[in-house]
PDB file of C-alpha atoms in Angstrom:
ATOM      1  CA  ASN A  73       0.000   0.000   0.000  1.00 42.00           C
ATOM      2  CA  PHE A  74       1.584   3.318  -1.007  1.00 47.00           C
ATOM      3  CA  ARG A  75       0.433   6.869  -0.501  1.00 46.00           C
ATOM      4  CA  THR A  76       1.523  10.037  -2.220  1.00 49.00           C
ATOM      5  CA  GLY A  77      -0.575  12.504  -0.241  1.00 47.00           C
ATOM      6  CA  MET A  78       1.097  12.341   3.180  1.00 44.00           C
ATOM      7  CA  PRO A  79       2.016  15.654   4.868  1.00 49.00           C
ATOM      8  CA  GLY A  80       5.196  17.085   3.359  1.00 55.00           C
ATOM      9  CA  GLY A  81       4.797  15.127   0.113  1.00 76.00           C
ATOM     10  CA  GLY A  82       6.645  12.000  -0.841  1.00 86.00           C
ATOM     11  CA  LEU A  83       6.087   8.322  -1.449  1.00 90.00           C
ATOM     12  CA  TYR A  84       5.275   6.267   1.630  1.00 90.00           C
ATOM     13  CA  LEU A  85       4.854   2.538   2.116  1.00 89.00           C
ATOM     14  CA  ARG A  86       2.686   1.069   4.845  1.00 88.00           C
ATOM     15  CA  SER A  87       1.833  -2.548   5.493  1.00 86.00           C
ATOM     16  CA  LEU A  88      -1.826  -3.451   5.142  1.00 88.00           C
ATOM     17  CA  ASP A  89      -1.504  -4.795   8.708  1.00 87.00           C
ATOM     18  CA  GLY A  90      -1.138  -1.185   9.878  1.00 84.00           C
ATOM     19  CA  GLY A  91       1.864   0.377  11.491  1.00 86.00           C
ATOM     20  CA  GLU A  92       3.697   3.552  10.677  1.00 89.00           C
ATOM     21  CA  PRO A  93       4.262   4.522   7.029  1.00 90.00           C
ATOM     22  CA  GLU A  94       7.853   4.309   5.794  1.00 90.00           C
ATOM     23  CA  LEU A  95       9.190   7.095   3.592  1.00 90.00           C
ATOM     24  CA  LEU A  96      10.567   5.771   0.289  1.00 92.00           C
ATOM     25  CA  VAL A  97      10.910   9.062  -1.610  1.00 92.00           C
ATOM     26  CA  ASP A  98      10.947  12.461   0.093  1.00 89.00           C
ATOM     27  CA  GLN A  99       9.332  14.457  -2.726  1.00 88.00           C
ATOM     28  CA  ALA A 100       5.912  14.291  -4.373  1.00 86.00           C
ATOM     29  CA  VAL A 101       5.597  11.663  -7.117  1.00 89.00           C
ATOM     30  CA  ASP A 102       3.049  10.724  -9.798  1.00 88.00           C
ATOM     31  CA  ASN A 103       1.752   7.374 -11.040  1.00 88.00           C
ATOM     32  CA  PRO A 104       3.419   4.980  -8.562  1.00 92.00           C
ATOM     33  CA  VAL A 105       3.141   1.293  -9.517  1.00 93.00           C
ATOM     34  CA  PHE A 106       4.568  -1.842  -7.873  1.00 94.00           C
ATOM     35  CA  SER A 107       6.782  -4.256  -9.808  1.00 95.00           C
ATOM     36  CA  LEU A 108       5.232  -7.685 -10.359  1.00 92.00           C
ATOM     37  CA  ASP A 109       7.233  -9.228  -7.513  1.00 94.00           C
ATOM     38  CA  GLY A 110       6.450  -6.289  -5.211  1.00 93.00           C
ATOM     39  CA  SER A 111      10.096  -5.438  -4.568  1.00 95.00           C
ATOM     40  CA  TRP A 112      10.172  -2.105  -6.458  1.00 96.00           C
ATOM     41  CA  VAL A 113       7.965   0.903  -7.063  1.00 95.00           C
ATOM     42  CA  ALA A 114       8.262   2.841 -10.320  1.00 95.00           C
ATOM     43  CA  TYR A 115       7.063   6.431 -10.389  1.00 93.00           C
ATOM     44  CA  GLU A 116       7.291   9.614 -12.404  1.00 92.00           C
ATOM     45  CA  GLN A 117       8.730  12.744 -10.884  1.00 90.00           C
ATOM     46  CA  ILE A 118       9.128  16.023 -12.767  1.00 89.00           C
ATOM     47  CA  GLY A 119       9.396  14.343 -16.184  1.00 91.00           C
ATOM     48  CA  VAL A 120      11.651  11.440 -15.166  1.00 94.00           C
ATOM     49  CA  LEU A 121      10.789   7.769 -14.588  1.00 95.00           C
ATOM     50  CA  TRP A 122      12.397   6.367 -11.436  1.00 95.00           C
ATOM     51  CA  LYS A 123      12.294   3.143  -9.479  1.00 96.00           C
ATOM     52  CA  VAL A 124      12.983   2.646  -5.779  1.00 96.00           C
ATOM     53  CA  PRO A 125      13.377  -0.603  -3.813  1.00 95.00           C
ATOM     54  CA  VAL A 126      10.506  -1.271  -1.399  1.00 94.00           C
ATOM     55  CA  ALA A 127      13.063  -2.527   1.158  1.00 92.00           C
ATOM     56  CA  GLY A 128      14.627   0.948   1.139  1.00 88.00           C
ATOM     57  CA  GLY A 129      17.536   2.463  -0.678  1.00 92.00           C
ATOM     58  CA  ALA A 130      18.289   5.143  -3.205  1.00 94.00           C
ATOM     59  CA  PRO A 131      15.937   5.731  -6.144  1.00 95.00           C
ATOM     60  CA  ILE A 132      17.329   4.845  -9.576  1.00 96.00           C
ATOM     61  CA  GLN A 133      16.726   7.211 -12.485  1.00 96.00           C
ATOM     62  CA  LEU A 134      15.581   5.258 -15.553  1.00 96.00           C
ATOM     63  CA  VAL A 135      14.586   7.588 -18.405  1.00 94.00           C
ATOM     64  CA  ASP A 136      13.019  10.948 -19.259  1.00 93.00           C
ATOM     65  CA  VAL A 137       9.221  10.791 -19.570  1.00 91.00           C
ATOM     66  CA  PRO A 138       8.083  14.394 -20.076  1.00 87.00           C
ATOM     67  CA  SER A 139       4.413  13.547 -19.517  1.00 82.00           C
ATOM     68  CA  ASP A 140       3.949   9.926 -18.380  1.00 78.00           C
ATOM     69  CA  ARG A 141       0.629   8.489 -19.569  1.00 82.00           C
ATOM     70  CA  GLY A 142       0.837   4.920 -18.323  1.00 80.00           C
ATOM     71  CA  THR A 143       3.305   2.622 -16.605  1.00 90.00           C
ATOM     72  CA  SER A 144       3.331  -1.167 -16.259  1.00 92.00           C
ATOM     73  CA  TRP A 145       5.987  -3.747 -15.382  1.00 95.00           C
ATOM     74  CA  LEU A 146       7.106  -6.951 -17.047  1.00 96.00           C
ATOM     75  CA  SER A 147       8.559  -9.857 -15.037  1.00 94.00           C
ATOM     76  CA  ASP A 148      12.048  -9.300 -16.506  1.00 95.00           C
ATOM     77  CA  GLY A 149      12.130  -5.916 -14.729  1.00 95.00           C
ATOM     78  CA  SER A 150      11.558  -3.829 -17.833  1.00 96.00           C
ATOM     79  CA  ILE A 151       8.807  -1.236 -17.747  1.00 96.00           C
ATOM     80  CA  LEU A 152       6.311  -0.189 -20.401  1.00 95.00           C
ATOM     81  CA  VAL A 153       5.623   3.548 -20.526  1.00 94.00           C
ATOM     82  CA  VAL A 154       3.846   6.137 -22.605  1.00 92.00           C
ATOM     83  CA  PRO A 155       6.375   8.969 -22.231  1.00 90.00           C
ATOM     84  CA  THR A 156       4.277  11.865 -23.553  1.00 87.00           C
ATOM     85  CA  ALA A 157       0.657  12.768 -24.243  1.00 85.00           C
ATOM     86  CA  ALA A 158       1.220  12.141 -27.985  1.00 89.00           C
ATOM     87  CA  ASP A 159       3.154   8.880 -28.091  1.00 90.00           C
ATOM     88  CA  GLY A 160       2.960   5.166 -28.519  1.00 94.00           C
ATOM     89  CA  ILE A 161       4.040   2.654 -25.874  1.00 95.00           C
ATOM     90  CA  PHE A 162       7.745   2.095 -25.197  1.00 95.00           C
ATOM     91  CA  ARG A 163       9.789  -0.426 -23.236  1.00 95.00           C
ATOM     92  CA  VAL A 164      12.414   0.759 -20.736  1.00 95.00           C
ATOM     93  CA  PRO A 165      15.208  -1.743 -19.920  1.00 96.00           C
ATOM     94  CA  PRO A 166      15.426  -2.778 -16.229  1.00 95.00           C
ATOM     95  CA  ASP A 167      18.395  -0.480 -15.591  1.00 93.00           C
ATOM     96  CA  GLY A 168      17.150   2.395 -17.742  1.00 94.00           C
ATOM     97  CA  GLY A 169      18.508   3.582 -21.051  1.00 91.00           C
ATOM     98  CA  GLU A 170      17.011   4.089 -24.471  1.00 92.00           C
ATOM     99  CA  LEU A 171      13.272   3.738 -24.975  1.00 94.00           C
ATOM    100  CA  VAL A 172      12.375   0.858 -27.312  1.00 94.00           C
ATOM    101  CA  PRO A 173       9.100   1.277 -29.248  1.00 95.00           C
ATOM    102  CA  VAL A 174       6.423  -1.355 -28.640  1.00 95.00           C
ATOM    103  CA  THR A 175       3.571   0.416 -30.457  1.00 96.00           C
ATOM    104  CA  THR A 176       3.815   3.259 -32.926  1.00 94.00           C
ATOM    105  CA  LEU A 177       1.151   5.770 -33.809  1.00 95.00           C
ATOM    106  CA  ARG A 178      -0.553   5.090 -37.112  1.00 94.00           C
ATOM    107  CA  GLU A 179      -1.453   7.891 -39.491  1.00 94.00           C
ATOM    108  CA  GLY A 180      -4.319   9.837 -37.933  1.00 93.00           C
ATOM    109  CA  GLU A 181      -3.659   8.605 -34.379  1.00 95.00           C
ATOM    110  CA  ALA A 182      -2.805  11.037 -31.609  1.00 94.00           C
ATOM    111  CA  ALA A 183      -1.965   8.781 -28.665  1.00 93.00           C
ATOM    112  CA  HIS A 184      -1.838   5.372 -27.028  1.00 94.00           C
ATOM    113  CA  ARG A 185      -2.573   5.075 -23.317  1.00 93.00           C
ATOM    114  CA  TRP A 186      -3.398   2.926 -20.312  1.00 93.00           C
ATOM    115  CA  GLN A 187      -1.605  -0.253 -21.327  1.00 94.00           C
ATOM    116  CA  GLN A 188      -1.943  -3.473 -19.358  1.00 95.00           C
ATOM    117  CA  VAL A 189       0.358  -6.452 -19.799  1.00 95.00           C
ATOM    118  CA  LEU A 190      -1.729  -9.549 -20.507  1.00 96.00           C
ATOM    119  CA  PRO A 191      -1.107 -12.999 -18.966  1.00 95.00           C
ATOM    120  CA  GLY A 192       1.869 -14.667 -20.613  1.00 95.00           C
ATOM    121  CA  GLU A 193       3.502 -11.268 -21.164  1.00 95.00           C
ATOM    122  CA  THR A 194       3.472 -11.548 -24.959  1.00 96.00           C
ATOM    123  CA  HIS A 195       0.698  -8.991 -25.546  1.00 97.00           C
ATOM    124  CA  ILE A 196      -0.592  -5.730 -24.121  1.00 97.00           C
ATOM    125  CA  LEU A 197      -4.057  -4.253 -23.989  1.00 97.00           C
ATOM    126  CA  PHE A 198      -4.280  -0.478 -24.574  1.00 96.00           C
ATOM    127  CA  THR A 199      -6.334   2.436 -25.891  1.00 96.00           C
ATOM    128  CA  ALA A 200      -5.601   4.194 -29.216  1.00 96.00           C
ATOM    129  CA  ASP A 201      -7.200   7.547 -30.024  1.00 94.00           C
ATOM    130  CA  ASP A 202      -7.274   9.846 -33.043  1.00 92.00           C
ATOM    131  CA  ASP A 203      -7.424  13.195 -31.253  1.00 87.00           C
ATOM    132  CA  GLY A 204      -6.146  12.608 -27.697  1.00 80.00           C
ATOM    133  CA  VAL A 205      -9.113  14.573 -26.356  1.00 85.00           C
ATOM    134  CA  ASP A 206     -12.379  12.599 -26.638  1.00 88.00           C
ATOM    135  CA  TRP A 207     -11.459   9.094 -25.540  1.00 89.00           C
ATOM    136  CA  ASN A 208     -15.069   7.900 -25.870  1.00 90.00           C
ATOM    137  CA  ASP A 209     -14.470   7.339 -29.590  1.00 91.00           C
ATOM    138  CA  ALA A 210     -11.119   5.567 -29.114  1.00 95.00           C
ATOM    139  CA  THR A 211     -10.356   1.928 -29.881  1.00 96.00           C
ATOM    140  CA  ILE A 212      -9.417  -0.811 -27.431  1.00 97.00           C
ATOM    141  CA  GLU A 213      -6.583  -2.826 -28.959  1.00 97.00           C
ATOM    142  CA  VAL A 214      -4.187  -5.678 -28.280  1.00 98.00           C
ATOM    143  CA  ALA A 215      -0.576  -5.531 -29.502  1.00 97.00           C
ATOM    144  CA  GLU A 216       2.118  -8.175 -29.579  1.00 96.00           C
ATOM    145  CA  ILE A 217       5.029  -6.851 -27.507  1.00 94.00           C
ATOM    146  CA  ALA A 218       7.755  -8.364 -29.728  1.00 93.00           C
ATOM    147  CA  THR A 219       6.391  -7.114 -33.077  1.00 93.00           C
ATOM    148  CA  GLY A 220       3.890  -4.332 -32.309  1.00 92.00           C
ATOM    149  CA  LYS A 221       1.291  -6.130 -34.475  1.00 96.00           C
ATOM    150  CA  ARG A 222      -2.127  -4.835 -33.412  1.00 97.00           C
ATOM    151  CA  LYS A 223      -5.734  -5.997 -33.362  1.00 97.00           C
ATOM    152  CA  VAL A 224      -8.838  -3.948 -32.494  1.00 97.00           C
ATOM    153  CA  VAL A 225     -10.898  -5.554 -29.707  1.00 95.00           C
ATOM    154  CA  ALA A 226     -13.608  -2.888 -29.292  1.00 95.00           C
ATOM    155  CA  ARG A 227     -14.504   0.564 -30.587  1.00 95.00           C
ATOM    156  CA  GLY A 228     -15.832   3.499 -28.614  1.00 95.00           C
ATOM    157  CA  GLY A 229     -14.100   3.269 -25.238  1.00 94.00           C
ATOM    158  CA  TYR A 230     -10.993   3.720 -23.124  1.00 94.00           C
ATOM    159  CA  PHE A 231      -9.025   2.458 -20.094  1.00 94.00           C
ATOM    160  CA  PRO A 232      -9.344  -1.265 -20.818  1.00 96.00           C
ATOM    161  CA  ARG A 233      -8.638  -3.873 -18.157  1.00 96.00           C
ATOM    162  CA  TYR A 234      -8.379  -7.612 -18.652  1.00 97.00           C
ATOM    163  CA  VAL A 235      -9.970  -9.634 -15.841  1.00 97.00           C
ATOM    164  CA  SER A 236      -9.348 -13.264 -14.879  1.00 94.00           C
ATOM    165  CA  THR A 237     -12.647 -14.455 -16.417  1.00 96.00           C
ATOM    166  CA  GLY A 238     -11.162 -13.657 -19.836  1.00 94.00           C
ATOM    167  CA  HIS A 239     -13.248 -10.520 -20.331  1.00 96.00           C
ATOM    168  CA  VAL A 240     -12.087  -7.005 -21.145  1.00 96.00           C
ATOM    169  CA  LEU A 241     -13.690  -4.195 -19.165  1.00 97.00           C
ATOM    170  CA  TYR A 242     -13.557  -0.625 -20.464  1.00 96.00           C
ATOM    171  CA  ALA A 243     -15.210   2.737 -19.942  1.00 95.00           C
ATOM    172  CA  SER A 244     -17.225   4.785 -22.401  1.00 94.00           C
ATOM    173  CA  GLY A 245     -18.983   7.948 -21.309  1.00 91.00           C
ATOM    174  CA  GLU A 246     -20.346   7.227 -17.857  1.00 92.00           C
ATOM    175  CA  SER A 247     -20.704   3.486 -18.480  1.00 94.00           C
ATOM    176  CA  LEU A 248     -18.577   0.395 -17.919  1.00 95.00           C
ATOM    177  CA  PHE A 249     -18.656  -2.294 -20.595  1.00 95.00           C
TER     178      PHE A 249
END
């Protein structure tokens, strides 16, 4: 359980059993997300993607992300990010470095967002939009991580989430489908 709104700002970790929160990062952060094994937290801070060990220690700077629009981990320690509001999805190596494209914007597309790694870690679920403003007319797509090959799953929604029953949930307007 992490909190970013504690007095003084920062990233805190507290056991679900209770107890006092532990300070992991002493400045305000955005979009914190646990690694799959729970040993790290990735977060964005003033246009940079960082990771910090949950057990404590110094944060590690990974890559510039001027306007992070989605972060998710893979089991090999790499992280998928959408670095700006008008980008595709990129892979960041476990120790940082160059961004590697996973999806690229097609002609007429403005942005990809809200990716989720699917079971088996060979594909991701995400939203693609043509204007980056009205996400209600976006498409829900699946892309192969290795090749970027894409398939449309649904039209007219955003923020898809795969659930264990094999269904994809997504929002459109004020409704959940």
